[in-house]
Coordinates of C-alpha atoms in Angstrom, one line a residue:
Chain A
M1187 CA 11.5 22.3 15.1
V1188 CA 9.9 24.4 12.1
A1189 CA 11.6 22.3 9.8
E1190 CA 9.9 19.2 11.4
L1191 CA 6.4 20.9 11.5
M1192 CA 6.6 21.4 7.6
I1193 CA 7.9 18.2 7.1
G1194 CA 5.2 16.6 9.3
N1195 CA 2.3 18.5 7.8
A1196 CA 3.1 18.1 4.1
I1197 CA 2.8 14.1 4.2
V1198 CA -0.6 14.3 6.1
P1199 CA -3.2 14.5 3.2
F1200 CA -1.3 11.7 1.5
L1201 CA -1.7 9.4 4.8
F1202 CA -5.3 10.4 5.3
A1203 CA -6.3 9.6 1.5
G1204 CA -4.3 6.1 2.2
A1205 CA -6.4 5.6 5.6
F1206 CA -9.7 6.2 3.6
V1207 CA -8.7 3.6 0.8
L1208 CA -7.5 1.1 3.3
M1209 CA -10.8 1.3 5.5
A1210 CA -12.9 0.9 2.2
L1211 CA -10.9 -2.1 1.1
G1212 CA -10.7 -3.4 4.5
A1213 CA -14.5 -3.3 5.0
Y1214 CA -15.3 -4.6 1.6
H1215 CA -13.0 -7.7 2.5
M1216 CA -14.5 -8.3 6.1
N1217 CA -18.0 -9.4 4.4
P1218 CA -17.4 -12.0 1.7
S1219 CA -21.4 -12.3 1.4
R1220 CA -21.4 -8.6 0.3
N1221 CA -23.7 -7.1 -2.1
K1222 CA -22.4 -7.0 -5.4
I1223 CA -22.7 -3.2 -6.1
S1224 CA -20.3 -2.7 -3.1
G1225 CA -17.3 -3.6 -5.2
V1226 CA -18.1 -0.6 -7.7
A1227 CA -18.2 1.8 -4.6
T1228 CA -15.0 0.5 -3.2
G1229 CA -13.5 0.6 -6.4
I1230 CA -14.5 4.3 -6.7
V1231 CA -12.9 5.2 -3.1
A1232 CA -9.9 3.1 -4.1
T1233 CA -9.2 4.8 -7.6
V1234 CA -9.8 8.3 -6.3
G1235 CA -7.6 7.8 -3.2
G1236 CA -5.0 6.3 -5.5
I1237 CA -4.7 9.1 -7.9
F1238 CA -4.9 11.6 -5.0
M1239 CA -1.8 10.0 -3.3
I1240 CA 0.1 9.9 -6.9
M1241 CA -0.7 13.5 -7.2
N1242 CA 0.3 14.3 -3.7
V1243 CA 3.8 13.0 -4.5
I1244 CA 4.4 14.6 -7.9
M1245 CA 3.2 18.0 -6.3
F1246 CA 5.8 17.4 -3.5
Q1247 CA 8.6 16.7 -5.9
S1248 CA 7.8 19.3 -8.4
S1249 CA 7.3 22.2 -6.0
S1250 CA 10.4 24.1 -5.0
S1251 CA 8.7 26.1 -2.0
P1252 CA 9.8 24.5 1.4
M1253 CA 6.2 23.8 2.3
G1254 CA 5.9 21.9 -0.9
T1255 CA 8.8 19.8 -0.3
M1256 CA 8.6 16.9 2.2
G1257 CA 12.3 17.5 3.3
P1258 CA 14.4 14.4 4.0
I1259 CA 11.3 12.0 4.2
S1260 CA 10.3 12.9 0.7
N1261 CA 13.5 11.8 -0.6
Y1262 CA 13.1 8.3 0.6
M1263 CA 9.3 8.1 0.7
A1264 CA 8.3 9.1 -2.9
G1265 CA 8.9 5.8 -4.3
L1266 CA 7.1 4.1 -1.8
G1267 CA 4.1 6.4 -2.2
I1268 CA 4.0 5.9 -5.8
L1269 CA 4.2 2.2 -5.3
Y1270 CA 1.0 2.3 -3.2
G1271 CA -0.8 4.9 -5.5
L1272 CA -0.5 3.0 -8.4
F1273 CA -1.5 -0.5 -6.6
F1274 CA -4.5 1.3 -5.1
T1275 CA -5.7 2.8 -8.5
M1276 CA -5.2 -0.5 -10.3
I1277 CA -7.0 -2.3 -7.5
G1278 CA -10.0 0.3 -7.8
L1279 CA -10.2 0.2 -11.7
I1280 CA -10.4 -3.5 -11.6
L1281 CA -13.2 -3.5 -8.8
I1282 CA -15.1 -0.7 -11.1
V1283 CA -15.2 -2.7 -14.2
G1284 CA -16.0 -5.8 -12.6
A1285 CA -12.8 -7.9 -13.7
K1286 CA -11.0 -10.5 -11.7
L1287 CA -8.5 -9.3 -8.7
N1288 CA -6.4 -12.5 -8.6
V1289 CA -3.7 -11.1 -11.1
M1290 CA -3.0 -8.6 -8.9
A1291 CA -1.9 -11.1 -6.0
P1292 CA 1.8 -11.5 -7.2
I1293 CA 2.0 -7.7 -7.7
A1294 CA 0.8 -7.3 -4.3
I1295 CA 3.4 -9.6 -3.1
V1296 CA 6.4 -7.9 -5.1
V1297 CA 5.0 -4.6 -3.7
G1298 CA 5.4 -6.4 -0.1
W1299 CA 8.8 -7.4 -0.5
I1300 CA 9.9 -3.9 -2.1
T1301 CA 8.6 -2.5 1.1
L1302 CA 10.4 -4.9 3.4
A1303 CA 13.8 -3.6 1.4
Y1304 CA 12.6 -0.3 2.6
A1305 CA 11.9 -1.2 6.1
V1306 CA 15.5 -2.7 6.3
F1307 CA 16.7 0.4 4.9
F1308 CA 15.0 2.7 7.4
N1309 CA 16.2 0.8 10.1
M1310 CA 19.9 0.3 9.3
A1311 CA 20.8 3.4 7.1
L1312 CA 18.6 6.4 7.8
G1313 CA 20.3 7.0 11.2
H1314 CA 23.6 7.7 9.6
I1315 CA 22.3 9.6 6.7
I1316 CA 20.3 12.0 8.8
P1317 CA 21.7 11.9 12.4
G1318 CA 19.3 12.2 15.3
G1319 CA 16.4 11.4 12.9
N1320 CA 13.9 9.1 14.6
W1321 CA 12.8 6.6 12.1
I1322 CA 11.4 3.5 14.3
Y1323 CA 7.8 4.3 13.7
L1324 CA 8.2 4.6 9.9
A1325 CA 10.3 1.3 9.8
S1326 CA 7.4 -0.7 11.8
V1327 CA 5.0 1.0 9.4
A1328 CA 7.0 -0.6 6.6
Y1329 CA 7.5 -3.9 8.2
M1330 CA 3.7 -3.9 9.0
W1331 CA 3.1 -3.3 5.0
F1332 CA 5.3 -6.3 4.1
I1333 CA 3.0 -8.5 6.2
A1334 CA -0.4 -6.6 5.0
M1335 CA 0.7 -7.0 1.3
N1336 CA 1.8 -10.7 1.5
I1337 CA -1.5 -11.5 3.3
A1338 CA -3.4 -9.5 0.5
G1339 CA -1.4 -11.3 -2.2
F1340 CA -2.2 -14.7 -0.8
S1341 CA -6.0 -13.8 -0.1
M1342 CA -6.1 -12.6 -3.6
A1343 CA -4.7 -16.0 -4.9
G1344 CA -7.3 -17.8 -2.8
K1345 CA -4.7 -19.2 0.0
V1346 CA -5.6 -16.8 3.0
S1347 CA -9.2 -16.3 4.2
E1348 CA -10.9 -13.2 3.2
R1349 CA -12.1 -11.9 6.3
F1350 CA -8.6 -12.2 7.9
N1351 CA -7.2 -10.0 5.0
G1352 CA -10.0 -7.5 5.4
G1353 CA -9.3 -7.3 9.2
F1354 CA -5.8 -7.0 8.6
L1355 CA -6.4 -4.4 6.2
M1356 CA -8.6 -2.2 8.5
W1357 CA -5.9 -2.4 11.4
S1358 CA -3.2 -1.3 9.0
S1359 CA -5.4 1.6 7.8
L1360 CA -5.5 2.7 11.6
Y1361 CA -1.8 1.9 12.4
T1362 CA -0.1 2.8 9.5
F1363 CA -1.9 5.8 8.0
A1364 CA -4.3 7.4 10.5
I1365 CA -2.2 7.4 13.6
P1366 CA 1.0 8.7 11.9
G1367 CA -1.1 11.3 10.3
I1368 CA -2.9 12.4 13.4
L1369 CA 0.8 12.6 15.2
M1370 CA 2.4 14.4 12.3
A1371 CA -0.3 16.8 11.7
L1372 CA -0.7 18.1 15.4
A1373 CA 3.2 17.9 15.9
I1374 CA 2.7 15.7 18.8
G1375 CA 5.7 13.4 17.6
H1376 CA 8.2 13.8 14.7
V1377 CA 7.8 10.5 12.7
Chain B
M337 CA 31.3 2.2 3.9
S338 CA 31.3 -1.5 3.6
S339 CA 28.3 -1.6 6.0
M340 CA 26.3 0.4 3.1
G341 CA 27.6 -2.2 0.7
T342 CA 26.3 -4.8 2.8
L343 CA 22.9 -3.1 3.2
M344 CA 22.5 -2.9 -0.5
G345 CA 23.3 -6.4 -1.0
I346 CA 20.6 -7.4 1.7
E347 CA 18.1 -5.1 -0.3
V348 CA 18.9 -6.8 -3.5
I349 CA 18.5 -10.2 -1.9
I350 CA 15.0 -9.3 -0.5
V351 CA 13.6 -8.0 -3.8
I352 CA 14.8 -11.1 -5.6
I353 CA 13.2 -13.4 -2.9
G354 CA 10.0 -11.5 -3.4
Y355 CA 10.0 -11.9 -7.2
I356 CA 10.5 -15.6 -6.7
V357 CA 7.4 -15.9 -4.1
A358 CA 5.3 -13.6 -6.6
Y359 CA 6.3 -16.0 -9.3
Y360 CA 5.3 -19.2 -7.7
V361 CA 1.6 -17.5 -6.7
Y362 CA 1.3 -16.1 -10.3
T363 CA 1.8 -19.6 -11.6
A364 CA -0.7 -21.0 -8.9
V365 CA -3.0 -18.3 -10.2
L366 CA -2.8 -19.2 -13.6
A367 CA -3.1 -22.8 -12.9
N368 CA -6.6 -22.4 -11.2
E369 CA -8.9 -20.1 -12.8
D370 CA -11.5 -20.6 -10.2
I371 CA -9.5 -19.3 -7.3
D372 CA -10.6 -16.0 -6.6
A373 CA -12.0 -14.8 -3.2
S374 CA -11.9 -10.9 -3.8
S375 CA -13.9 -10.0 -7.0
D376 CA -17.4 -11.1 -7.6
G377 CA -17.6 -9.5 -11.0
A378 CA -20.4 -6.7 -10.8
G379 CA -18.9 -4.1 -13.0
I380 CA -20.0 -1.2 -14.7
A381 CA -20.5 -2.9 -17.8
R382 CA -23.3 -5.3 -16.2
L383 CA -24.8 -2.4 -14.1
F384 CA -25.3 -0.3 -17.5
K385 CA -26.8 -3.6 -19.0
E386 CA -29.1 -4.2 -16.1
Q387 CA -30.3 -0.6 -16.2
L388 CA -31.1 -0.7 -19.8
K389 CA -33.3 -3.7 -19.5

């Protein structure tokens, strides 16, 4: 139980940073007739959040203290964490500079499909590697990101309505970052 | 451990499918420069320029 508490608490700052970034990006896309300056503000939130996420993962990997490592989760989540940290940092910098986002469309789709590979892995393999581990919620988060990143990619390429993308991102912020963050921080459930 | 081998095969196929989808989206993006619903181009460069006016 103690080990589970440490695992849960260590990843929480990472999750809340992600919730911030997604809330900002979702709200930005929900309003297509927005003020132009809001792109710079959203970009700052995404850049700071993305750099914070990368810092978190590097910190967890380089620390040798039990609190520093995320335990079994860290071994499987670090790649995914860096993937999203990098993506958010790039989106943020593009919004700050004011360049076009459409080049990020294929990158979003590739990130989404790599996340699907993680989701299949969480579903099929982790129960055997870590006996008794409950990875159902984690797998559902990864499936959700597969859908969300594909919607984001096709939206940036102009194929899906921007408001739909924004709404889905705001829902993803709640379901995939804020809710698991609260569950793990307060040790209500071990995800 | 043949199930792990099957799993790895599935993973590789998923990522390859992802790259194919991304390639088609990328060509669509490159073919039409006007499709961009996401950024309206108010960057720091323009903001500084407007401040200096």
